[in-house]
mmCIF file with all atom_site columns, C-alpha atoms in Angstrom:
data_model
loop_
_atom_site.group_PDB
_atom_site.id
_atom_site.type_symbol
_atom_site.label_atom_id
_atom_site.label_alt_id
_atom_site.label_comp_id
_atom_site.label_asym_id
_atom_site.label_entity_id
_atom_site.label_seq_id
_atom_site.pdbx_PDB_ins_code
_atom_site.Cartn_x
_atom_site.Cartn_y
_atom_site.Cartn_z
_atom_site.occupancy
_atom_site.B_iso_or_equiv
_atom_site.pdbx_formal_charge
_atom_site.auth_seq_id
_atom_site.auth_comp_id
_atom_site.auth_asym_id
_atom_site.auth_atom_id
_atom_site.pdbx_PDB_model_num
ATOM 1   C CA . MET A 1 1   ? -4.426  -29.049 0.454   1.00 78.00 ? 1   MET A CA 1
ATOM 2   C CA . ARG A 1 2   ? -1.622  -27.080 -1.224  1.00 79.00 ? 2   ARG A CA 1
ATOM 3   C CA . PRO A 1 3   ? 1.694   -26.934 0.641   1.00 82.00 ? 3   PRO A CA 1
ATOM 4   C CA . ALA A 1 4   ? 2.843   -23.788 2.442   1.00 87.00 ? 4   ALA A CA 1
ATOM 5   C CA . THR A 1 5   ? 5.559   -23.273 -0.165  1.00 90.00 ? 5   THR A CA 1
ATOM 6   C CA . GLU A 1 6   ? 2.925   -22.635 -2.827  1.00 94.00 ? 6   GLU A CA 1
ATOM 7   C CA . LEU A 1 7   ? 1.104   -20.186 -0.585  1.00 91.00 ? 7   LEU A CA 1
ATOM 8   C CA . ARG A 1 8   ? 4.369   -18.358 0.088   1.00 94.00 ? 8   ARG A CA 1
ATOM 9   C CA . GLN A 1 9   ? 5.102   -18.128 -3.629  1.00 95.00 ? 9   GLN A CA 1
ATOM 10  C CA . ARG A 1 10  ? 1.614   -16.773 -4.279  1.00 95.00 ? 10  ARG A CA 1
ATOM 11  C CA . TRP A 1 11  ? 2.163   -14.038 -1.683  1.00 95.00 ? 11  TRP A CA 1
ATOM 12  C CA . LEU A 1 12  ? 5.564   -13.164 -3.149  1.00 97.00 ? 12  LEU A CA 1
ATOM 13  C CA . GLU A 1 13  ? 4.009   -12.832 -6.597  1.00 97.00 ? 13  GLU A CA 1
ATOM 14  C CA . THR A 1 14  ? 1.270   -10.585 -5.200  1.00 97.00 ? 14  THR A CA 1
ATOM 15  C CA . VAL A 1 15  ? 3.626   -8.086  -3.538  1.00 98.00 ? 15  VAL A CA 1
ATOM 16  C CA . PRO A 1 16  ? 5.029   -6.547  -6.791  1.00 97.00 ? 16  PRO A CA 1
ATOM 17  C CA . SER A 1 17  ? 1.512   -6.366  -8.222  1.00 97.00 ? 17  SER A CA 1
ATOM 18  C CA . MET A 1 18  ? 0.289   -4.637  -5.068  1.00 97.00 ? 18  MET A CA 1
ATOM 19  C CA . MET A 1 19  ? 3.006   -1.994  -5.443  1.00 98.00 ? 19  MET A CA 1
ATOM 20  C CA . LYS A 1 20  ? 2.414   -1.501  -9.153  1.00 96.00 ? 20  LYS A CA 1
ATOM 21  C CA . ARG A 1 21  ? -1.377  -1.203  -8.802  1.00 96.00 ? 21  ARG A CA 1
ATOM 22  C CA . ALA A 1 22  ? -1.821  -0.058  -5.220  1.00 97.00 ? 22  ALA A CA 1
ATOM 23  C CA . GLY A 1 23  ? -5.213  1.503   -5.957  1.00 95.00 ? 23  GLY A CA 1
ATOM 24  C CA . MET A 1 24  ? -6.630  -1.930  -6.806  1.00 96.00 ? 24  MET A CA 1
ATOM 25  C CA . TYR A 1 25  ? -5.818  -3.230  -3.332  1.00 97.00 ? 25  TYR A CA 1
ATOM 26  C CA . ALA A 1 26  ? -6.996  -0.316  -1.208  1.00 97.00 ? 26  ALA A CA 1
ATOM 27  C CA . SER A 1 27  ? -9.159  2.783   -1.478  1.00 95.00 ? 27  SER A CA 1
ATOM 28  C CA . ASP A 1 28  ? -7.299  4.857   1.114   1.00 96.00 ? 28  ASP A CA 1
ATOM 29  C CA . GLY A 1 29  ? -4.154  4.962   3.204   1.00 96.00 ? 29  GLY A CA 1
ATOM 30  C CA . PRO A 1 30  ? -5.446  3.051   6.253   1.00 96.00 ? 30  PRO A CA 1
ATOM 31  C CA . GLN A 1 31  ? -6.686  0.223   4.046   1.00 97.00 ? 31  GLN A CA 1
ATOM 32  C CA . MET A 1 32  ? -3.349  0.111   2.256   1.00 98.00 ? 32  MET A CA 1
ATOM 33  C CA . GLU A 1 33  ? -1.500  -0.133  5.539   1.00 98.00 ? 33  GLU A CA 1
ATOM 34  C CA . THR A 1 34  ? -3.745  -2.991  6.672   1.00 97.00 ? 34  THR A CA 1
ATOM 35  C CA . VAL A 1 35  ? -3.242  -4.953  3.444   1.00 98.00 ? 35  VAL A CA 1
ATOM 36  C CA . ALA A 1 36  ? 0.514   -4.408  3.204   1.00 98.00 ? 36  ALA A CA 1
ATOM 37  C CA . ARG A 1 37  ? 1.112   -5.123  6.876   1.00 98.00 ? 37  ARG A CA 1
ATOM 38  C CA . MET A 1 38  ? -0.926  -8.325  6.641   1.00 97.00 ? 38  MET A CA 1
ATOM 39  C CA . PHE A 1 39  ? 1.154   -9.624  3.731   1.00 97.00 ? 39  PHE A CA 1
ATOM 40  C CA . LEU A 1 40  ? 4.386   -8.696  5.468   1.00 98.00 ? 40  LEU A CA 1
ATOM 41  C CA . GLU A 1 41  ? 3.334   -10.261 8.753   1.00 98.00 ? 41  GLU A CA 1
ATOM 42  C CA . ASN A 1 42  ? 2.161   -13.469 7.059   1.00 97.00 ? 42  ASN A CA 1
ATOM 43  C CA . LEU A 1 43  ? 5.407   -13.866 5.137   1.00 97.00 ? 43  LEU A CA 1
ATOM 44  C CA . CYS A 1 44  ? 7.423   -13.293 8.300   1.00 98.00 ? 44  CYS A CA 1
ATOM 45  C CA . PHE A 1 45  ? 5.250   -15.784 10.195  1.00 96.00 ? 45  PHE A CA 1
ATOM 46  C CA . LEU A 1 46  ? 5.718   -18.444 7.522   1.00 96.00 ? 46  LEU A CA 1
ATOM 47  C CA . ASP A 1 47  ? 9.472   -17.865 7.419   1.00 97.00 ? 47  ASP A CA 1
ATOM 48  C CA . GLU A 1 48  ? 9.764   -17.778 11.216  1.00 97.00 ? 48  GLU A CA 1
ATOM 49  C CA . ARG A 1 49  ? 10.957  -14.152 11.143  1.00 97.00 ? 49  ARG A CA 1
ATOM 50  C CA . ASP A 1 50  ? 8.760   -12.862 13.959  1.00 97.00 ? 50  ASP A CA 1
ATOM 51  C CA . GLU A 1 51  ? 11.598  -10.782 15.398  1.00 98.00 ? 51  GLU A CA 1
ATOM 52  C CA . ASP A 1 52  ? 12.177  -9.104  12.024  1.00 98.00 ? 52  ASP A CA 1
ATOM 53  C CA . PHE A 1 53  ? 8.511   -8.158  11.783  1.00 98.00 ? 53  PHE A CA 1
ATOM 54  C CA . ALA A 1 54  ? 8.501   -6.870  15.368  1.00 98.00 ? 54  ALA A CA 1
ATOM 55  C CA . ALA A 1 55  ? 11.541  -4.711  14.560  1.00 97.00 ? 55  ALA A CA 1
ATOM 56  C CA . ILE A 1 56  ? 9.802   -3.255  11.510  1.00 97.00 ? 56  ILE A CA 1
ATOM 57  C CA . ARG A 1 57  ? 6.678   -2.450  13.529  1.00 97.00 ? 57  ARG A CA 1
ATOM 58  C CA . GLN A 1 58  ? 8.859   -0.691  16.088  1.00 97.00 ? 58  GLN A CA 1
ATOM 59  C CA . THR A 1 59  ? 10.726  1.257   13.396  1.00 96.00 ? 59  THR A CA 1
ATOM 60  C CA . LEU A 1 60  ? 7.525   2.402   11.696  1.00 97.00 ? 60  LEU A CA 1
ATOM 61  C CA . GLY A 1 61  ? 5.964   3.285   15.035  1.00 96.00 ? 61  GLY A CA 1
ATOM 62  C CA . ASP A 1 62  ? 8.959   5.426   15.977  1.00 95.00 ? 62  ASP A CA 1
ATOM 63  C CA . ARG A 1 63  ? 9.067   7.121   12.579  1.00 96.00 ? 63  ARG A CA 1
ATOM 64  C CA . TYR A 1 64  ? 5.367   7.745   11.917  1.00 96.00 ? 64  TYR A CA 1
ATOM 65  C CA . GLY A 1 65  ? 3.818   7.966   15.366  1.00 93.00 ? 65  GLY A CA 1
ATOM 66  C CA . ALA A 1 66  ? 0.742   6.606   17.075  1.00 89.00 ? 66  ALA A CA 1
ATOM 67  C CA . CYS A 1 67  ? -1.572  7.362   14.114  1.00 91.00 ? 67  CYS A CA 1
ATOM 68  C CA . GLY A 1 68  ? 0.386   5.027   11.848  1.00 95.00 ? 68  GLY A CA 1
ATOM 69  C CA . VAL A 1 69  ? 1.829   5.641   8.409   1.00 97.00 ? 69  VAL A CA 1
ATOM 70  C CA . PRO A 1 70  ? -1.367  7.090   6.841   1.00 96.00 ? 70  PRO A CA 1
ATOM 71  C CA . GLY A 1 71  ? -1.877  9.347   9.851   1.00 96.00 ? 71  GLY A CA 1
ATOM 72  C CA . ALA A 1 72  ? 1.462   11.040  9.268   1.00 96.00 ? 72  ALA A CA 1
ATOM 73  C CA . PHE A 1 73  ? 0.509   11.886  5.683   1.00 96.00 ? 73  PHE A CA 1
ATOM 74  C CA . ALA A 1 74  ? -2.970  13.041  6.742   1.00 94.00 ? 74  ALA A CA 1
ATOM 75  C CA . GLN A 1 75  ? -1.416  15.517  9.175   1.00 93.00 ? 75  GLN A CA 1
ATOM 76  C CA . VAL A 1 76  ? 0.441   17.143  6.278   1.00 94.00 ? 76  VAL A CA 1
ATOM 77  C CA . PHE A 1 77  ? -2.019  16.884  3.390   1.00 92.00 ? 77  PHE A CA 1
ATOM 78  C CA . GLY A 1 78  ? -5.346  16.654  5.202   1.00 88.00 ? 78  GLY A CA 1
ATOM 79  C CA . SER A 1 79  ? -7.607  13.800  6.215   1.00 76.00 ? 79  SER A CA 1
ATOM 80  C CA . GLY A 1 80  ? -9.175  13.748  2.745   1.00 76.00 ? 80  GLY A CA 1
ATOM 81  C CA . SER A 1 81  ? -5.885  12.851  1.093   1.00 83.00 ? 81  SER A CA 1
ATOM 82  C CA . ARG A 1 82  ? -5.967  9.150   0.187   1.00 88.00 ? 82  ARG A CA 1
ATOM 83  C CA . CYS A 1 83  ? -2.155  8.695   0.019   1.00 95.00 ? 83  CYS A CA 1
ATOM 84  C CA . VAL A 1 84  ? -2.586  5.056   -1.022  1.00 97.00 ? 84  VAL A CA 1
ATOM 85  C CA . GLU A 1 85  ? 0.601   4.986   -3.087  1.00 97.00 ? 85  GLU A CA 1
ATOM 86  C CA . GLU A 1 86  ? 2.626   6.859   -0.475  1.00 97.00 ? 86  GLU A CA 1
ATOM 87  C CA . VAL A 1 87  ? 1.671   4.352   2.219   1.00 98.00 ? 87  VAL A CA 1
ATOM 88  C CA . ALA A 1 88  ? 2.360   1.437   -0.125  1.00 98.00 ? 88  ALA A CA 1
ATOM 89  C CA . SER A 1 89  ? 5.831   2.822   -0.865  1.00 98.00 ? 89  SER A CA 1
ATOM 90  C CA . VAL A 1 90  ? 6.683   2.887   2.852   1.00 98.00 ? 90  VAL A CA 1
ATOM 91  C CA . TYR A 1 91  ? 5.929   -0.819  3.021   1.00 98.00 ? 91  TYR A CA 1
ATOM 92  C CA . ALA A 1 92  ? 7.734   -1.458  -0.271  1.00 98.00 ? 92  ALA A CA 1
ATOM 93  C CA . GLU A 1 93  ? 10.947  -0.444  1.483   1.00 98.00 ? 93  GLU A CA 1
ATOM 94  C CA . GLN A 1 94  ? 10.269  -2.932  4.270   1.00 98.00 ? 94  GLN A CA 1
ATOM 95  C CA . PHE A 1 95  ? 9.423   -5.763  1.875   1.00 98.00 ? 95  PHE A CA 1
ATOM 96  C CA . HIS A 1 96  ? 12.676  -5.050  0.067   1.00 98.00 ? 96  HIS A CA 1
ATOM 97  C CA . ARG A 1 97  ? 14.710  -4.999  3.269   1.00 97.00 ? 97  ARG A CA 1
ATOM 98  C CA . LEU A 1 98  ? 13.521  -8.503  4.093   1.00 98.00 ? 98  LEU A CA 1
ATOM 99  C CA . GLY A 1 99  ? 14.143  -9.796  0.571   1.00 97.00 ? 99  GLY A CA 1
ATOM 100 C CA . TYR A 1 100 ? 10.481  -10.039 -0.435  1.00 98.00 ? 100 TYR A CA 1
ATOM 101 C CA . LEU A 1 101 ? 10.563  -7.378  -3.175  1.00 98.00 ? 101 LEU A CA 1
ATOM 102 C CA . GLU A 1 102 ? 13.119  -6.699  -5.886  1.00 97.00 ? 102 GLU A CA 1
ATOM 103 C CA . VAL A 1 103 ? 13.958  -3.280  -7.342  1.00 97.00 ? 103 VAL A CA 1
ATOM 104 C CA . GLY A 1 104 ? 15.158  -2.467  -10.816 1.00 96.00 ? 104 GLY A CA 1
ATOM 105 C CA . GLY A 1 105 ? 18.430  -0.797  -9.862  1.00 94.00 ? 105 GLY A CA 1
ATOM 106 C CA . THR A 1 106 ? 20.335  1.065   -7.178  1.00 97.00 ? 106 THR A CA 1
ATOM 107 C CA . LEU A 1 107 ? 22.395  4.258   -6.923  1.00 97.00 ? 107 LEU A CA 1
ATOM 108 C CA . GLY A 1 108 ? 26.032  4.309   -5.922  1.00 97.00 ? 108 GLY A CA 1
ATOM 109 C CA . GLU A 1 109 ? 27.373  6.418   -3.062  1.00 96.00 ? 109 GLU A CA 1
ATOM 110 C CA . SER A 1 110 ? 28.124  9.562   -5.093  1.00 97.00 ? 110 SER A CA 1
ATOM 111 C CA . GLU A 1 111 ? 24.869  9.356   -7.064  1.00 97.00 ? 111 GLU A CA 1
ATOM 112 C CA . TRP A 1 112 ? 22.909  8.899   -3.860  1.00 98.00 ? 112 TRP A CA 1
ATOM 113 C CA . ALA A 1 113 ? 24.597  11.848  -2.160  1.00 97.00 ? 113 ALA A CA 1
ATOM 114 C CA . ALA A 1 114 ? 23.835  14.052  -5.175  1.00 97.00 ? 114 ALA A CA 1
ATOM 115 C CA . LEU A 1 115 ? 20.170  13.010  -5.120  1.00 97.00 ? 115 LEU A CA 1
ATOM 116 C CA . ILE A 1 116 ? 19.760  13.809  -1.422  1.00 97.00 ? 116 ILE A CA 1
ATOM 117 C CA . ASP A 1 117 ? 21.581  17.145  -1.688  1.00 95.00 ? 117 ASP A CA 1
ATOM 118 C CA . GLU A 1 118 ? 19.568  18.240  -4.722  1.00 95.00 ? 118 GLU A CA 1
ATOM 119 C CA . ALA A 1 119 ? 16.221  17.172  -3.264  1.00 94.00 ? 119 ALA A CA 1
ATOM 120 C CA . ARG A 1 120 ? 16.756  19.159  -0.071  1.00 92.00 ? 120 ARG A CA 1
ATOM 121 C CA . THR A 1 121 ? 17.308  22.365  -2.067  1.00 93.00 ? 121 THR A CA 1
ATOM 122 C CA . TRP A 1 122 ? 13.754  22.089  -3.382  1.00 91.00 ? 122 TRP A CA 1
ATOM 123 C CA . SER A 1 123 ? 12.192  22.702  0.035   1.00 89.00 ? 123 SER A CA 1
ATOM 124 C CA . GLY A 1 124 ? 9.449   25.240  -0.676  1.00 86.00 ? 124 GLY A CA 1
ATOM 125 C CA . GLN A 1 125 ? 11.580  26.899  -3.345  1.00 87.00 ? 125 GLN A CA 1
ATOM 126 C CA . ARG A 1 126 ? 10.287  25.796  -6.730  1.00 89.00 ? 126 ARG A CA 1
ATOM 127 C CA . ASP A 1 127 ? 8.111   23.380  -8.656  1.00 94.00 ? 127 ASP A CA 1
ATOM 128 C CA . VAL A 1 128 ? 9.663   20.182  -9.969  1.00 95.00 ? 128 VAL A CA 1
ATOM 129 C CA . ARG A 1 129 ? 8.138   17.792  -12.479 1.00 95.00 ? 129 ARG A CA 1
ATOM 130 C CA . ARG A 1 130 ? 8.491   14.048  -12.665 1.00 96.00 ? 130 ARG A CA 1
ATOM 131 C CA . ASP A 1 131 ? 10.396  14.040  -15.951 1.00 95.00 ? 131 ASP A CA 1
ATOM 132 C CA . GLU A 1 132 ? 12.957  16.413  -14.421 1.00 95.00 ? 132 GLU A CA 1
ATOM 133 C CA . VAL A 1 133 ? 13.597  13.932  -11.608 1.00 97.00 ? 133 VAL A CA 1
ATOM 134 C CA . GLU A 1 134 ? 14.105  11.042  -14.003 1.00 96.00 ? 134 GLU A CA 1
ATOM 135 C CA . ALA A 1 135 ? 16.344  13.138  -16.252 1.00 96.00 ? 135 ALA A CA 1
ATOM 136 C CA . ALA A 1 136 ? 18.530  14.076  -13.278 1.00 95.00 ? 136 ALA A CA 1
ATOM 137 C CA . PHE A 1 137 ? 18.724  10.741  -11.466 1.00 96.00 ? 137 PHE A CA 1
ATOM 138 C CA . GLY A 1 138 ? 17.819  8.153   -14.067 1.00 96.00 ? 138 GLY A CA 1
ATOM 139 C CA . PRO A 1 139 ? 15.014  5.616   -13.900 1.00 97.00 ? 139 PRO A CA 1
ATOM 140 C CA . PRO A 1 140 ? 13.824  4.790   -10.370 1.00 98.00 ? 140 PRO A CA 1
ATOM 141 C CA . GLY A 1 141 ? 14.357  1.362   -8.887  1.00 98.00 ? 141 GLY A CA 1
ATOM 142 C CA . LEU A 1 142 ? 10.613  1.047   -8.353  1.00 98.00 ? 142 LEU A CA 1
ATOM 143 C CA . VAL A 1 143 ? 7.477   3.026   -9.219  1.00 98.00 ? 143 VAL A CA 1
ATOM 144 C CA . VAL A 1 144 ? 4.532   2.549   -6.889  1.00 98.00 ? 144 VAL A CA 1
ATOM 145 C CA . GLY A 1 145 ? 1.104   3.017   -8.417  1.00 95.00 ? 145 GLY A CA 1
ATOM 146 C CA . LEU A 1 146 ? 2.506   4.957   -11.401 1.00 90.00 ? 146 LEU A CA 1
ATOM 147 C CA . ARG A 1 147 ? 2.929   7.905   -9.029  1.00 94.00 ? 147 ARG A CA 1
ATOM 148 C CA . VAL A 1 148 ? 5.671   7.429   -6.434  1.00 98.00 ? 148 VAL A CA 1
ATOM 149 C CA . LEU A 1 149 ? 9.236   7.156   -7.725  1.00 98.00 ? 149 LEU A CA 1
ATOM 150 C CA . CYS A 1 150 ? 11.428  5.098   -5.392  1.00 98.00 ? 150 CYS A CA 1
ATOM 151 C CA . TYR A 1 151 ? 15.207  5.417   -5.553  1.00 98.00 ? 151 TYR A CA 1
ATOM 152 C CA . VAL A 1 152 ? 17.353  2.952   -3.632  1.00 98.00 ? 152 VAL A CA 1
ATOM 153 C CA . SER A 1 153 ? 21.001  3.264   -2.667  1.00 98.00 ? 153 SER A CA 1
ATOM 154 C CA . THR A 1 154 ? 23.471  0.394   -2.726  1.00 97.00 ? 154 THR A CA 1
ATOM 155 C CA . ALA A 1 155 ? 23.547  0.760   1.072   1.00 96.00 ? 155 ALA A CA 1
ATOM 156 C CA . GLY A 1 156 ? 19.818  -0.005  1.215   1.00 96.00 ? 156 GLY A CA 1
ATOM 157 C CA . GLU A 1 157 ? 18.446  3.498   1.883   1.00 98.00 ? 157 GLU A CA 1
ATOM 158 C CA . TRP A 1 158 ? 15.325  4.701   0.093   1.00 98.00 ? 158 TRP A CA 1
ATOM 159 C CA . ALA A 1 159 ? 14.154  8.088   -1.186  1.00 98.00 ? 159 ALA A CA 1
ATOM 160 C CA . PHE A 1 160 ? 10.640  8.707   -2.479  1.00 98.00 ? 160 PHE A CA 1
ATOM 161 C CA . PHE A 1 161 ? 9.416   11.319  -4.960  1.00 98.00 ? 161 PHE A CA 1
ATOM 162 C CA . ASP A 1 162 ? 5.661   11.665  -4.525  1.00 97.00 ? 162 ASP A CA 1
ATOM 163 C CA . CYS A 1 163 ? 4.163   12.911  -7.796  1.00 96.00 ? 163 CYS A CA 1
ATOM 164 C CA . TRP A 1 164 ? 0.693   14.290  -8.253  1.00 89.00 ? 164 TRP A CA 1
ATOM 165 C CA . GLU A 1 165 ? -1.333  15.267  -11.303 1.00 76.00 ? 165 GLU A CA 1
ATOM 166 C CA . GLU A 1 166 ? -4.884  16.508  -11.146 1.00 71.00 ? 166 GLU A CA 1
ATOM 167 C CA . THR A 1 167 ? -7.129  15.545  -14.032 1.00 67.00 ? 167 THR A CA 1
ATOM 168 C CA . VAL A 1 168 ? -8.475  18.711  -15.636 1.00 70.00 ? 168 VAL A CA 1
ATOM 169 C CA . ARG A 1 169 ? -11.422 18.322  -18.012 1.00 78.00 ? 169 ARG A CA 1
ATOM 170 C CA . ARG A 1 170 ? -12.870 20.957  -20.285 1.00 82.00 ? 170 ARG A CA 1
ATOM 171 C CA . TYR A 1 171 ? -15.934 21.018  -22.474 1.00 78.00 ? 171 TYR A CA 1
ATOM 172 C CA . ALA A 1 172 ? -15.106 20.165  -26.099 1.00 84.00 ? 172 ALA A CA 1
ATOM 173 C CA . PRO A 1 173 ? -17.187 22.395  -28.419 1.00 87.00 ? 173 PRO A CA 1
ATOM 174 C CA . GLY A 1 174 ? -19.147 20.448  -30.968 1.00 83.00 ? 174 GLY A CA 1
ATOM 175 C CA . LYS A 1 175 ? -18.696 17.113  -29.194 1.00 84.00 ? 175 LYS A CA 1
ATOM 176 C CA . GLY A 1 176 ? -21.178 17.504  -26.377 1.00 83.00 ? 176 GLY A CA 1
ATOM 177 C CA . CYS A 1 177 ? -18.775 16.180  -23.747 1.00 86.00 ? 177 CYS A CA 1
ATOM 178 C CA . CYS A 1 178 ? -15.730 17.044  -21.655 1.00 86.00 ? 178 CYS A CA 1
ATOM 179 C CA . GLU A 1 179 ? -12.250 15.870  -22.515 1.00 82.00 ? 179 GLU A CA 1
ATOM 180 C CA . PRO A 1 180 ? -9.008  15.793  -20.489 1.00 75.00 ? 180 PRO A CA 1
ATOM 181 C CA . VAL A 1 181 ? -6.812  18.839  -20.954 1.00 74.00 ? 181 VAL A CA 1
ATOM 182 C CA . PRO A 1 182 ? -3.184  17.854  -21.688 1.00 72.00 ? 182 PRO A CA 1
ATOM 183 C CA . GLY A 1 183 ? -0.776  19.022  -18.995 1.00 71.00 ? 183 GLY A CA 1
ATOM 184 C CA . ASP A 1 184 ? 2.956   19.437  -18.657 1.00 77.00 ? 184 ASP A CA 1
ATOM 185 C CA . GLY A 1 185 ? 3.427   16.252  -16.651 1.00 85.00 ? 185 GLY A CA 1
ATOM 186 C CA . PRO A 1 186 ? 2.976   15.395  -12.972 1.00 93.00 ? 186 PRO A CA 1
ATOM 187 C CA . LEU A 1 187 ? 4.430   17.702  -10.338 1.00 94.00 ? 187 LEU A CA 1
ATOM 188 C CA . VAL A 1 188 ? 6.476   16.420  -7.419  1.00 96.00 ? 188 VAL A CA 1
ATOM 189 C CA . ARG A 1 189 ? 4.509   17.211  -4.283  1.00 96.00 ? 189 ARG A CA 1
ATOM 190 C CA . SER A 1 190 ? 7.030   15.957  -1.760  1.00 96.00 ? 190 SER A CA 1
ATOM 191 C CA . VAL A 1 191 ? 10.279  14.067  -1.401  1.00 97.00 ? 191 VAL A CA 1
ATOM 192 C CA . ARG A 1 192 ? 10.926  11.703  1.494   1.00 98.00 ? 192 ARG A CA 1
ATOM 193 C CA . VAL A 1 193 ? 14.552  11.113  2.392   1.00 97.00 ? 193 VAL A CA 1
ATOM 194 C CA . PRO A 1 194 ? 16.079  8.957   5.160   1.00 96.00 ? 194 PRO A CA 1
ATOM 195 C CA . ALA A 1 195 ? 15.583  10.500  8.615   1.00 95.00 ? 195 ALA A CA 1
ATOM 196 C CA . PRO A 1 196 ? 14.773  9.400   12.166  1.00 93.00 ? 196 PRO A CA 1
ATOM 197 C CA . ASP A 1 197 ? 11.178  10.599  11.842  1.00 95.00 ? 197 ASP A CA 1
ATOM 198 C CA . PHE A 1 198 ? 8.686   11.381  9.101   1.00 96.00 ? 198 PHE A CA 1
ATOM 199 C CA . ARG A 1 199 ? 8.593   15.166  9.357   1.00 95.00 ? 199 ARG A CA 1
ATOM 200 C CA . SER A 1 200 ? 12.359  15.715  9.434   1.00 95.00 ? 200 SER A CA 1
ATOM 201 C CA . GLY A 1 201 ? 12.746  13.613  6.296   1.00 96.00 ? 201 GLY A CA 1
ATOM 202 C CA . LEU A 1 202 ? 9.888   15.289  4.415   1.00 97.00 ? 202 LEU A CA 1
ATOM 203 C CA . VAL A 1 203 ? 10.807  17.856  1.757   1.00 96.00 ? 203 VAL A CA 1
ATOM 204 C CA . LEU A 1 204 ? 7.851   19.811  0.364   1.00 96.00 ? 204 LEU A CA 1
ATOM 205 C CA . THR A 1 205 ? 8.291   21.406  -3.027  1.00 96.00 ? 205 THR A CA 1
ATOM 206 C CA . LEU A 1 206 ? 6.618   24.734  -3.806  1.00 95.00 ? 206 LEU A CA 1
ATOM 207 C CA . PHE A 1 207 ? 3.538   22.803  -4.932  1.00 93.00 ? 207 PHE A CA 1
ATOM 208 C CA . GLY A 1 208 ? 3.737   20.603  -1.842  1.00 94.00 ? 208 GLY A CA 1
ATOM 209 C CA . SER A 1 209 ? 3.937   23.627  0.447   1.00 93.00 ? 209 SER A CA 1
ATOM 210 C CA . TRP A 1 210 ? 0.805   25.035  -1.207  1.00 91.00 ? 210 TRP A CA 1
ATOM 211 C CA . ALA A 1 211 ? -0.984  21.670  -0.832  1.00 87.00 ? 211 ALA A CA 1
ATOM 212 C CA . HIS A 1 212 ? 0.002   21.553  2.826   1.00 87.00 ? 212 HIS A CA 1
ATOM 213 C CA . ARG A 1 213 ? -1.345  25.068  3.499   1.00 85.00 ? 213 ARG A CA 1
ATOM 214 C CA . SER A 1 214 ? -4.557  24.226  1.637   1.00 82.00 ? 214 SER A CA 1
ATOM 215 C CA . ALA A 1 215 ? -5.177  21.009  3.584   1.00 71.00 ? 215 ALA A CA 1
#
């Protein structure tokens, strides 16, 4: 039988992969929450950090409500919204807080303040694309599922830019098939900034406001 240290290392190696390819580990938000919570709970159990895990469960319960993390997103974007990457990113923050997940870089106090101030001005006002975010704030510390940009402050706070790009296909004359139509890059649907609860920290862009009304 392999020792517990090898099992722990295997779990730690799986966590970054789970964040990078969230869609391979779950088909919807509730599944993603189950998988991520299981890994987090098992790591805490092995490291005798039961109180840390209990504190995280309490924090997430207070912030997202009785329906859990995926339920909070479903209330905004509809029950048909998978939100796999969004849910995974919520748990990415918790893995990082406990030292189980590394990020590529952090933002200093002034950079962080500028990011939060700028993001809040987008509330229902205009469309923002992913490349605009990266041009303004630099590369994110972590990208979840190629779709959620995660920025982390040196103080340990997280902000999430949830990007979305619909695949549009059009018939290609003479080829007898449909091909993807090139777009202008993913749009930011919402930004999540630190707040006591999910809704007060949620900033919907113009596109996000439309998606919310259409849900």
